[in-house]
Coordinates of C-alpha atoms and ligand atoms in Angstrom, one line a residue:
X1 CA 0.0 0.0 0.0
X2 CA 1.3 3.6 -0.8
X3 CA 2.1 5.6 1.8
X4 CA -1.0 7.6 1.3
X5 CA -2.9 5.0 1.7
X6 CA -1.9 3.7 4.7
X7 CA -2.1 6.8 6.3
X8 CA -5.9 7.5 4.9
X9 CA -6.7 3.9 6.1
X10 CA -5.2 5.0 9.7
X11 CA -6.8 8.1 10.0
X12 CA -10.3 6.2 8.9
X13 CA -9.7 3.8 11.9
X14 CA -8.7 6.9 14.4
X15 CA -12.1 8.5 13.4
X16 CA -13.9 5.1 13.6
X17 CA -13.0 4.5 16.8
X18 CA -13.4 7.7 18.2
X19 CA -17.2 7.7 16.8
X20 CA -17.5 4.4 18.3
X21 CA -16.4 5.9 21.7
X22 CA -18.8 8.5 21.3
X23 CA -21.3 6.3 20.3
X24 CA -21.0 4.1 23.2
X25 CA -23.4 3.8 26.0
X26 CA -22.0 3.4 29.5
X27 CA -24.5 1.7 31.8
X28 CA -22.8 1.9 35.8
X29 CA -23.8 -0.3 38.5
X30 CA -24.9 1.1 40.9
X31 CA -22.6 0.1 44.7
X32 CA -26.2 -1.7 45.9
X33 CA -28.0 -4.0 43.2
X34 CA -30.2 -6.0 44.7
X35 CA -34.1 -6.1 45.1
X36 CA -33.9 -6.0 48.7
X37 CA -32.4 -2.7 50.9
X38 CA -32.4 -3.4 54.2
X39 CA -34.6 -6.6 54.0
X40 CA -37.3 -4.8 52.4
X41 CA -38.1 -5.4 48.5
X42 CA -37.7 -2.8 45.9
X43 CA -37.9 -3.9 42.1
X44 CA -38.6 -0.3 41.3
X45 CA -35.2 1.1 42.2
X46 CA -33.1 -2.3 40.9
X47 CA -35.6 -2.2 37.7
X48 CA -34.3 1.6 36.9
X49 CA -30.9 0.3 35.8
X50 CA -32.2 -1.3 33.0
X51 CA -32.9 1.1 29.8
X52 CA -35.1 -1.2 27.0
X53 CA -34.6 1.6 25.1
X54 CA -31.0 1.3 23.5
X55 CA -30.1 -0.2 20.3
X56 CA -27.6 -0.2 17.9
X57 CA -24.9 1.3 19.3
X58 CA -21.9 -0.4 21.5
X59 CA -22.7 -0.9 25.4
X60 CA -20.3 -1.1 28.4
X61 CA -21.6 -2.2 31.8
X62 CA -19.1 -1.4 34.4
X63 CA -19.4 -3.5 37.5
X64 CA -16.6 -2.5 39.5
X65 CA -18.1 0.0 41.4
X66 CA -21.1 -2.2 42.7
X67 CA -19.9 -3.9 46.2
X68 CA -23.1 -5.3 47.5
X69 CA -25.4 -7.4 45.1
X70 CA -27.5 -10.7 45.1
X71 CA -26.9 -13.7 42.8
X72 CA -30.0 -13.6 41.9
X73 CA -29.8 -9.6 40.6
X74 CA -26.9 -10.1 39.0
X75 CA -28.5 -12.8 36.7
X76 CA -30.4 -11.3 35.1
X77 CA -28.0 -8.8 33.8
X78 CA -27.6 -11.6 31.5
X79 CA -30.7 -11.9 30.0
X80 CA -30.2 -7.7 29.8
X81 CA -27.0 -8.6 27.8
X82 CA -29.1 -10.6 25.6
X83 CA -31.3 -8.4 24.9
X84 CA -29.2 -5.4 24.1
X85 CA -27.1 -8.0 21.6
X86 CA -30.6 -8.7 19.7
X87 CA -31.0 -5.0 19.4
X88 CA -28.0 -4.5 17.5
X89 CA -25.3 -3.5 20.3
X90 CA -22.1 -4.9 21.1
X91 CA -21.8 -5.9 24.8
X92 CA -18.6 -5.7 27.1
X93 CA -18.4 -6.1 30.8
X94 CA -16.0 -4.0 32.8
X95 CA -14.9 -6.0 36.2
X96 CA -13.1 -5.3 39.1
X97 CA -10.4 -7.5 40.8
X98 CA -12.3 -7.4 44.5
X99 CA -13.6 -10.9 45.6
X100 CA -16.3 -9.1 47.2
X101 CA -19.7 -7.6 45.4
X102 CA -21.0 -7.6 41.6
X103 CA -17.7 -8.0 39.7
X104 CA -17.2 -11.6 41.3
X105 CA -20.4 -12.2 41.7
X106 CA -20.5 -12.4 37.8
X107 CA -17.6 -14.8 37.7
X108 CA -18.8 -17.4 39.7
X109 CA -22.3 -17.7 38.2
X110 CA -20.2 -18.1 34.9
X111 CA -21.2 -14.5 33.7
X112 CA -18.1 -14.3 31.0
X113 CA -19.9 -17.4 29.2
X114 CA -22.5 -15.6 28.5
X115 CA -22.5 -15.0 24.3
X116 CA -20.9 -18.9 24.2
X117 CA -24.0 -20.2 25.8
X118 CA -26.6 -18.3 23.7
X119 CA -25.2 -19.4 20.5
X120 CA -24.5 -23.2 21.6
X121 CA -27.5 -24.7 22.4
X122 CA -25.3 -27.3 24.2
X123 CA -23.2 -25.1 26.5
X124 CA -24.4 -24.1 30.3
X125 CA -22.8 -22.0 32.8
X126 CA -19.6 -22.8 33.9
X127 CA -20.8 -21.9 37.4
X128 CA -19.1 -22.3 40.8
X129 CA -18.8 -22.2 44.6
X130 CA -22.6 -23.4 44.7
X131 CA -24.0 -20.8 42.4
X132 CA -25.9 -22.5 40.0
X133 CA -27.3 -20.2 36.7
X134 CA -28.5 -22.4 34.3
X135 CA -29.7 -21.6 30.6
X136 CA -33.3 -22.9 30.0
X137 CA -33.9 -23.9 26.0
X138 CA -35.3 -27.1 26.0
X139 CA -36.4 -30.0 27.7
X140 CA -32.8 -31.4 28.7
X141 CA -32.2 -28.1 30.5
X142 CA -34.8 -28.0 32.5
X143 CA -33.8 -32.1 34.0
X144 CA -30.5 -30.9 34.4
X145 CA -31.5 -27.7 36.2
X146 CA -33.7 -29.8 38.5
X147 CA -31.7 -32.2 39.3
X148 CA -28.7 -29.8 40.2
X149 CA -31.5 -28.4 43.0
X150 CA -31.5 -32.0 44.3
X151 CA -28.2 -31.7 45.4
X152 CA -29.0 -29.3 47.9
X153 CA -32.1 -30.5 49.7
X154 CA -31.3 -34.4 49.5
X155 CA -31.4 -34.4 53.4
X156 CA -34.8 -33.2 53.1
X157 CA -38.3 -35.2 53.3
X158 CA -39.4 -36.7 50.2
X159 CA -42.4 -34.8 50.1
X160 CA -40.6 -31.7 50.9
X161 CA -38.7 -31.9 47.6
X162 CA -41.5 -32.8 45.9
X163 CA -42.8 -30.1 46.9
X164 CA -40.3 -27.4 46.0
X165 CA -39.7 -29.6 42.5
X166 CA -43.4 -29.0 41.6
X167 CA -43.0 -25.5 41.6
X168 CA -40.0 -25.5 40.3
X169 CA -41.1 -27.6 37.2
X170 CA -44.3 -25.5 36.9
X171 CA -42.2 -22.4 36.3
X172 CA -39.8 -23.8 34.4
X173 CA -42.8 -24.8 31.8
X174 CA -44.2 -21.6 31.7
X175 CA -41.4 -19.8 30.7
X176 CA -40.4 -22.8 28.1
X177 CA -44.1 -22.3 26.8
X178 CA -45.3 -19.2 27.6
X179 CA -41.9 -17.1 27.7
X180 CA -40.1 -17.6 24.2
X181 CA -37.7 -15.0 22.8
X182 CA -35.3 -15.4 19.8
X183 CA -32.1 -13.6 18.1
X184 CA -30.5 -13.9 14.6
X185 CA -27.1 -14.9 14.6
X186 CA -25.3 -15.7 11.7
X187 CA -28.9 -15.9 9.7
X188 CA -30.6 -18.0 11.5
X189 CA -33.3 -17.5 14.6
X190 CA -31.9 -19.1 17.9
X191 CA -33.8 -19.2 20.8
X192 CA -32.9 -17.0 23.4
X193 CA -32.9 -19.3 26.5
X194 CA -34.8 -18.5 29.8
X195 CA -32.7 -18.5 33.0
X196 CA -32.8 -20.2 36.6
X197 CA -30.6 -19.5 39.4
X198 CA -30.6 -20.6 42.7
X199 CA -28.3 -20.0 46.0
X200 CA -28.5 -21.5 49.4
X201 CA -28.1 -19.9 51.9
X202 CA -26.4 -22.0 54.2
X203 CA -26.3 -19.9 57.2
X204 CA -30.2 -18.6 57.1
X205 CA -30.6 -22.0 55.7
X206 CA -32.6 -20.9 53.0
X207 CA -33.2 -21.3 49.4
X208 CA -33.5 -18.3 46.7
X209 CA -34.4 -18.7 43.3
X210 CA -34.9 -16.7 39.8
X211 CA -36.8 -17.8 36.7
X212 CA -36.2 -15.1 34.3
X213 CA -37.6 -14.6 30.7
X214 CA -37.5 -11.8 28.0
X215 CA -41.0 -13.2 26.3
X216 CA -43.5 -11.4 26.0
X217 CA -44.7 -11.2 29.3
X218 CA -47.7 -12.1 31.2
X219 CA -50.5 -9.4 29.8
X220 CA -49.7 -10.1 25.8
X221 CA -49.6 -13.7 26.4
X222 CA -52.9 -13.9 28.2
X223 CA -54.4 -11.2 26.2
X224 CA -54.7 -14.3 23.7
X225 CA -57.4 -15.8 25.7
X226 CA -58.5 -12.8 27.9
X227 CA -58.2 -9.9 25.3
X228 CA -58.3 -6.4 26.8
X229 CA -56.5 -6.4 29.8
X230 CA -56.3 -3.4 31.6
X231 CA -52.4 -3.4 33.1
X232 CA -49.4 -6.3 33.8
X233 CA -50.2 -6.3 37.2
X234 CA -54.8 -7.3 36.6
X235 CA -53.1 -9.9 34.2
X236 CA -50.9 -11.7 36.7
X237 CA -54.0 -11.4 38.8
X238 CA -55.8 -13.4 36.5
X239 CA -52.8 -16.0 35.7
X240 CA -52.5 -17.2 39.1
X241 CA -56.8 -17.9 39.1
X242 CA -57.4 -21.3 38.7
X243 CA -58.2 -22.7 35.2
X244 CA -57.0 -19.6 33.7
X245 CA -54.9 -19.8 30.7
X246 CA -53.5 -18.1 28.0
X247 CA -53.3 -20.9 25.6
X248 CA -57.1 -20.9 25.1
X249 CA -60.0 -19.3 25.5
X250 CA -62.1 -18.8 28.4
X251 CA -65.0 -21.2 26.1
X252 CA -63.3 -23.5 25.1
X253 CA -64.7 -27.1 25.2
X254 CA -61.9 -28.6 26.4
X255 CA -60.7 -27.0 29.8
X256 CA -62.6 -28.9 32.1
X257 CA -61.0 -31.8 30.6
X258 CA -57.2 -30.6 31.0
X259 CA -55.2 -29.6 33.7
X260 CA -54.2 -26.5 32.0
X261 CA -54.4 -23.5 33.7
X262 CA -53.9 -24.6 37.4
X263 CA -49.9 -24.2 37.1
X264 CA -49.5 -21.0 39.0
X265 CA -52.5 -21.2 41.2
X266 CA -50.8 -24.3 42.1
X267 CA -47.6 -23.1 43.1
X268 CA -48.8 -19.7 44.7
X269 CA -50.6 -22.1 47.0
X270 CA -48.3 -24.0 47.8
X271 CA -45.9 -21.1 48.0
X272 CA -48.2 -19.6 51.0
X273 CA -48.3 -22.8 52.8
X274 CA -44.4 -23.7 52.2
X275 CA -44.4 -20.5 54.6
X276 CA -42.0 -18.8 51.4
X277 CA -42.5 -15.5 49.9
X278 CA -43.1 -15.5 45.3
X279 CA -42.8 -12.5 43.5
X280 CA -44.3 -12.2 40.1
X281 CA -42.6 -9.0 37.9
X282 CA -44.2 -9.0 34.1
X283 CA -43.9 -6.1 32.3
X284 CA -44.3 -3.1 35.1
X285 CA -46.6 -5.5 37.3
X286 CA -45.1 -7.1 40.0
X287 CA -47.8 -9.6 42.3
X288 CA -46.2 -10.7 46.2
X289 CA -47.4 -13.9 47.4
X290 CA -46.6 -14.5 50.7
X291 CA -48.3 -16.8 53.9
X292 CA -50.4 -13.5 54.9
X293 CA -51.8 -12.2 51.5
X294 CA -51.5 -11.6 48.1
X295 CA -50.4 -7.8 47.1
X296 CA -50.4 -6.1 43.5
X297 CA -48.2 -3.3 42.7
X298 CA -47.8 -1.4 39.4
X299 CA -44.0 -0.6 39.2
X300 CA -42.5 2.8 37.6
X301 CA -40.0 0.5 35.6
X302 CA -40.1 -2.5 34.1
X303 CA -38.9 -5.9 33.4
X304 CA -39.2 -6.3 29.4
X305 CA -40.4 -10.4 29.9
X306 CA -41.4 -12.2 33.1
X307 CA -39.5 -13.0 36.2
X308 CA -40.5 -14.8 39.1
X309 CA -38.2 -14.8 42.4
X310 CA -38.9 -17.2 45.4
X311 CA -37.5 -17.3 48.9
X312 CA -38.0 -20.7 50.6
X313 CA -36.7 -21.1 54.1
X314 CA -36.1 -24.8 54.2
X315 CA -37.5 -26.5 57.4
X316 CA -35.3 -29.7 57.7
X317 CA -37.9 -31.2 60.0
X318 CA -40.8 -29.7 58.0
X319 CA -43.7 -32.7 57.0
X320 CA -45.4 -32.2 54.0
X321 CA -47.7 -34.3 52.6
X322 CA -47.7 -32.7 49.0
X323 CA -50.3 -35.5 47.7
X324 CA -52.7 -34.5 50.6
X325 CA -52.1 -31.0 49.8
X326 CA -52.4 -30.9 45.9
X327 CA -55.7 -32.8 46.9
X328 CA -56.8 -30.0 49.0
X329 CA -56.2 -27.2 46.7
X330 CA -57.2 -29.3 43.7
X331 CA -60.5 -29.3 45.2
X332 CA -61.0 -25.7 45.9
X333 CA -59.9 -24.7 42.3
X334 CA -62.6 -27.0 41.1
X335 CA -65.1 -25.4 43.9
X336 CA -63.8 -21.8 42.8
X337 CA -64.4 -23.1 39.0
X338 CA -67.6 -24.2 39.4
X339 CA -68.4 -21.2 41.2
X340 CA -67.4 -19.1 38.1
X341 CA -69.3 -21.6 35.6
X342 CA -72.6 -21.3 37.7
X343 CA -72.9 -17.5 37.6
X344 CA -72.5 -17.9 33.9
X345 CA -75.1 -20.1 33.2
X346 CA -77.1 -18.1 35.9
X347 CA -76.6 -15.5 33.6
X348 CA -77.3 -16.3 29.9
X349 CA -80.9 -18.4 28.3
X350 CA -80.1 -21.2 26.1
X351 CA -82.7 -22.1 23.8
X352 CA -82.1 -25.3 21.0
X353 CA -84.1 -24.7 18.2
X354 CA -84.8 -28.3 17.2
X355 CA -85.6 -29.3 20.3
X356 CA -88.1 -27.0 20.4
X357 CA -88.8 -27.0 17.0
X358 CA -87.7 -29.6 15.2
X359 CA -85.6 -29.4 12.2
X360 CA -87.7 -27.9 10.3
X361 CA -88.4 -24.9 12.1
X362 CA -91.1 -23.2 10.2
X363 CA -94.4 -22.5 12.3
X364 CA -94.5 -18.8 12.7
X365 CA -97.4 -19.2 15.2
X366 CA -95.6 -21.1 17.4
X367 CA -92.2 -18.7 17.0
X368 CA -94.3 -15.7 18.3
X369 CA -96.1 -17.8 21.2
X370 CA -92.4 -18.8 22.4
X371 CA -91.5 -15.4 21.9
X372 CA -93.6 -13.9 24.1
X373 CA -94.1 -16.6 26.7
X374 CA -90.2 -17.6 27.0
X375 CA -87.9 -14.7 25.4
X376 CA -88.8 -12.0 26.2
X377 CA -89.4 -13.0 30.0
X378 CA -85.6 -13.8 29.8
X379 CA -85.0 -10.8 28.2
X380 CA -86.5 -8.6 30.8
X381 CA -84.4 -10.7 33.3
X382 CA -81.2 -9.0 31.0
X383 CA -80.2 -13.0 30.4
X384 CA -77.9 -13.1 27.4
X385 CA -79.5 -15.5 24.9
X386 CA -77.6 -18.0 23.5
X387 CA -79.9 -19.9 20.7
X388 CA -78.4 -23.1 19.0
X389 CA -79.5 -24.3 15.8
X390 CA -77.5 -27.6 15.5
X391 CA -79.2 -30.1 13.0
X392 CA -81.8 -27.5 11.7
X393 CA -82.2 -28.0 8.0
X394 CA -84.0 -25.1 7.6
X395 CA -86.1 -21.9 9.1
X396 CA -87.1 -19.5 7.1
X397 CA -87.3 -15.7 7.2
X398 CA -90.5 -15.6 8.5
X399 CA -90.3 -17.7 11.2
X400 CA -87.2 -15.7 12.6
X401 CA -88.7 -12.3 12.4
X402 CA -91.8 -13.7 14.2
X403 CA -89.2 -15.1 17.0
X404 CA -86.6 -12.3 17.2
X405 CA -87.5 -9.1 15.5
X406 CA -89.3 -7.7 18.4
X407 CA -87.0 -9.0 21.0
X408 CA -84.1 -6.7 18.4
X409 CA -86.3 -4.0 18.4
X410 CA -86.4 -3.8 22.2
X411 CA -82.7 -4.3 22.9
X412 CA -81.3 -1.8 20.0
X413 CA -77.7 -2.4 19.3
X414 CA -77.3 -4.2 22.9
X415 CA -79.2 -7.0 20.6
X416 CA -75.7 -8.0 18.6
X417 CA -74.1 -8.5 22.5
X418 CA -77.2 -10.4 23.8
X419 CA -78.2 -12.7 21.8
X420 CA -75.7 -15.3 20.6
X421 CA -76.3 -17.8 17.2
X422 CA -74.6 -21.0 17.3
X423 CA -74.4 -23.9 14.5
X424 CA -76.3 -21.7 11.9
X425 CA -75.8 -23.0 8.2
X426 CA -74.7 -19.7 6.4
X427 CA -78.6 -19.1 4.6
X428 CA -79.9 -18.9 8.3
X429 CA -77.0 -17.0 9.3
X430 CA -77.7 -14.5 6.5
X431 CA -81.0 -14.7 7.3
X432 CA -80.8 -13.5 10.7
X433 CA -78.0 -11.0 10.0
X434 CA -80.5 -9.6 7.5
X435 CA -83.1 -9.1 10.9
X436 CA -80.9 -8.0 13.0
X437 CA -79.6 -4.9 10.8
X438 CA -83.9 -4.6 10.0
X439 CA -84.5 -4.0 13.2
X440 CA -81.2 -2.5 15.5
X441 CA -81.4 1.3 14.4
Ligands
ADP501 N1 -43.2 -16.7 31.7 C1 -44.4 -16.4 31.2 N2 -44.5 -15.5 30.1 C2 -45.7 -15.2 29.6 N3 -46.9 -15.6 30.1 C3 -46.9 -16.4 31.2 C4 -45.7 -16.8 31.8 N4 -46.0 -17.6 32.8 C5 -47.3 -17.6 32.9 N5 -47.9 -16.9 31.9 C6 -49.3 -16.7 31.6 O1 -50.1 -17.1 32.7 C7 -51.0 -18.2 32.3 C8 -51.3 -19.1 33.4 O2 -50.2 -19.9 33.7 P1 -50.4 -21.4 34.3 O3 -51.3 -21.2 35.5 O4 -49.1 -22.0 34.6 O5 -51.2 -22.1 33.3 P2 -50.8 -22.8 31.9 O6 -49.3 -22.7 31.8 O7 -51.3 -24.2 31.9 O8 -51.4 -22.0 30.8 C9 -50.3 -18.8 31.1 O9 -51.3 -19.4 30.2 C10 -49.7 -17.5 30.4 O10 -50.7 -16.8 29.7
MG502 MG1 -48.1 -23.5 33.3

């Protein structure tokens, strides 16, 4: 290269790098990051380190000036670091030498693995000293994961551990199912994995543990089923209901005959009775669930994904009958369920058309006799009106003016809420579409 060159390509390179500099976005740790000051919680104040905001542009996170932090704070920094790579930004981490606070916190929950592991679906923390952080992708994750927790409550009853696996397992599947987030690399789609970290506690003889996400969080996913929700926090109020799921609607024929929707209602329960305090963070909603009560909160930051954080205080002598138990709360979900399904149906008419009248439902006379006898009885009642016309050949336009056009007329455009057609073939459907625009203006 001439010597011009070279010195063009150098002065590119100086100018490069200084735009990179300037370009860069220094994120500090603060000396206390944890989400407890002086044993009482505070996601608000740990959530403001985290801007959701930056893309494209190189990050630094300086940890060395951070001297008090938990394990379970500081894992989710890598989930953060994820994040920020999927938005386009080069990540560094800046550490300090101390053995003390954030800096070697980060080391010995195998921190500096961090890119490795998300692009090697076979790679896990190289964790140490007891500080488990595992990656959570797939299936053989989650066995290894639970099986590592093992380790440090094999002196424990049997039911005891099966209690603490249950909930374990049950948060482990939600954010598998529930909490999926991917990143390109290298053209294709990976999935970024969810996290778990646990610590013991040795001295306090307790167990703390982080499931950690960046899905879509809590409200979205529920929305599915539930649309309309009105913050995070009323939709982690709704998860943790029994039978309450975002995988499928609230009528769907099936979910009496799954188990679906009992995952987090289970745990919270058992949560209170295990004497341990859950905390659920989606978006800016955070839910405590603790032996006294259940608290919402709707936080000034937020967490872009789901977390859920337990404290457990392990009682070695503690007896827990976890079948008895599962029974018990099994049976109030179903109570609390049936509750639920009763003021529906106390709510809403159903009328069958052919087994009122027949497949052939033609008789006009008898349509406005029903009317006035039946409907509109139920109407005044403010029922909703669900009418089925399963295996009904045909009913012509006359015969559904002279049951419904009046009953229209009187409810205005409340008529399209409260009154419900199901199993019409498309000529009845038309038909009565063709009513109800006659008669709702
Ligand atoms: N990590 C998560 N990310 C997003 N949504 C979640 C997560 N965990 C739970 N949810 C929501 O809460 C709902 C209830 O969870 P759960 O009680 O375990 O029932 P299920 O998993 O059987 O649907 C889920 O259907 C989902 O909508
Ligand atoms: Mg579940």
């Amino acid at each position: 290269m001439s010597e011009k060159g070279s010195y063009f390509s150098q002065e590119m390179n100086r100018v490069k790098r200084q735009l990179e500099k300037k370009n860069t976005k220094t994120l500090v740790l603060p000396p206390l990051f944890a989400f407890r000051d002086h044993g009482v919680y505070d996601f608000d104040n740990y959530l403001s380190f985290f801007d959701w905001s930056i893309s494209n542009c190189p990050v630094v996170i300086d940890l060395r000036q951070c001297h008090t932090a938990n394990y379970q704070a500081i894992s989710l920094l890598v989930a953060y670091a994820w994040h920020l790579k999927n938005n386009g930004c080069r990540v560094s981490f800046i550490e300090s030498e101390s053995q003390n606070g954030a800096s070697e916190m980060y080391r010995a929950i195998g921190g500096r693995g961090l890119f490795q592991v998300a692009v090697n679906p076979k790679l896990n923390f190289k964790s140490r000293n007891k500080k488990p952080l595992f990656a959570i992708r797939d299936s053989a994750d989650f066995k290894k994961a639970i099986a590592n927790v093992e380790t440090y409550t094999e002196n424990f009853n049997v039911e005891y551990l099966n209690t603490l696996r249950y909930v374990l397992s049950e948060l482990l599947y939600n954010t598998l199912e529930h909490g999926k987030s991917f990143f390109d690399y290298r053209g294709k789609s990976l999935r970024a994995p969810s996290l778990i970290q646990f610590t013991w506690y040795q001295r306090s003889n307790e167990i703390h543990f982080i499931i950690a996400d960046t899905g879509m969080g809590i409200k979205s996913h529920i929305e599915q089923a539930y649309p309309g929700q009105e913050s995070d926090e009323e939709a982690i109020k709704l998860a943790v209901k029994p039978q309450v799921s975002g995988t499928f609607g609230s009528t769907d024929p099936y979910k009496h005959k799954n188990n679906a929707g009992v995952g987090l209602y289970l745990s919270t329960n058992i949560i209170r009775r295990l004497k341990a305090d859950m905390h659920i963070v989606s978006g800016n909603g955070l839910l405590h669930i603790s032996p006294r009560d259940i608290t919402g909160k709707t936080l000034e930051n937020d967490w872009k994904g789901t977390f859920v954080l337990v404290s457990v205080k392990l009682e070695e002598g503690a007896n827990f009958a976890l079948h008895q138990m599962m029974q018990e709360f099994r049976a109030t979900a179903k109570k609390e369920q049936e509750k639920g399904d009763k003021s529906e149906n106390d709510s809403s008419f159903y009328l069958s058309i052919r087994n009122y009248f027949g497949p052939y439902a033609e008789d006009k006379d008898a349509a406005i006799k029903y009317r006035d006898d039946k409907l509109f009885p139920e109407i005044y009642l403010e029922k909703s009106i669900i009418v089925d016309f399963d295996d009904v050949e045909s009913a012509p336009h006359s015969f559904l003016s002279g049951l419904f056009a009046s009953p229209m007329k009187h409810l205005g455009m409340k008529a399209y809420k409260k009154i419900k057609f199901v199993n019409a073939t498309p000529e009845i459907r038309e038909t009565l579409d063709f009513i109800l625009d006659e008669n709702t203006d």
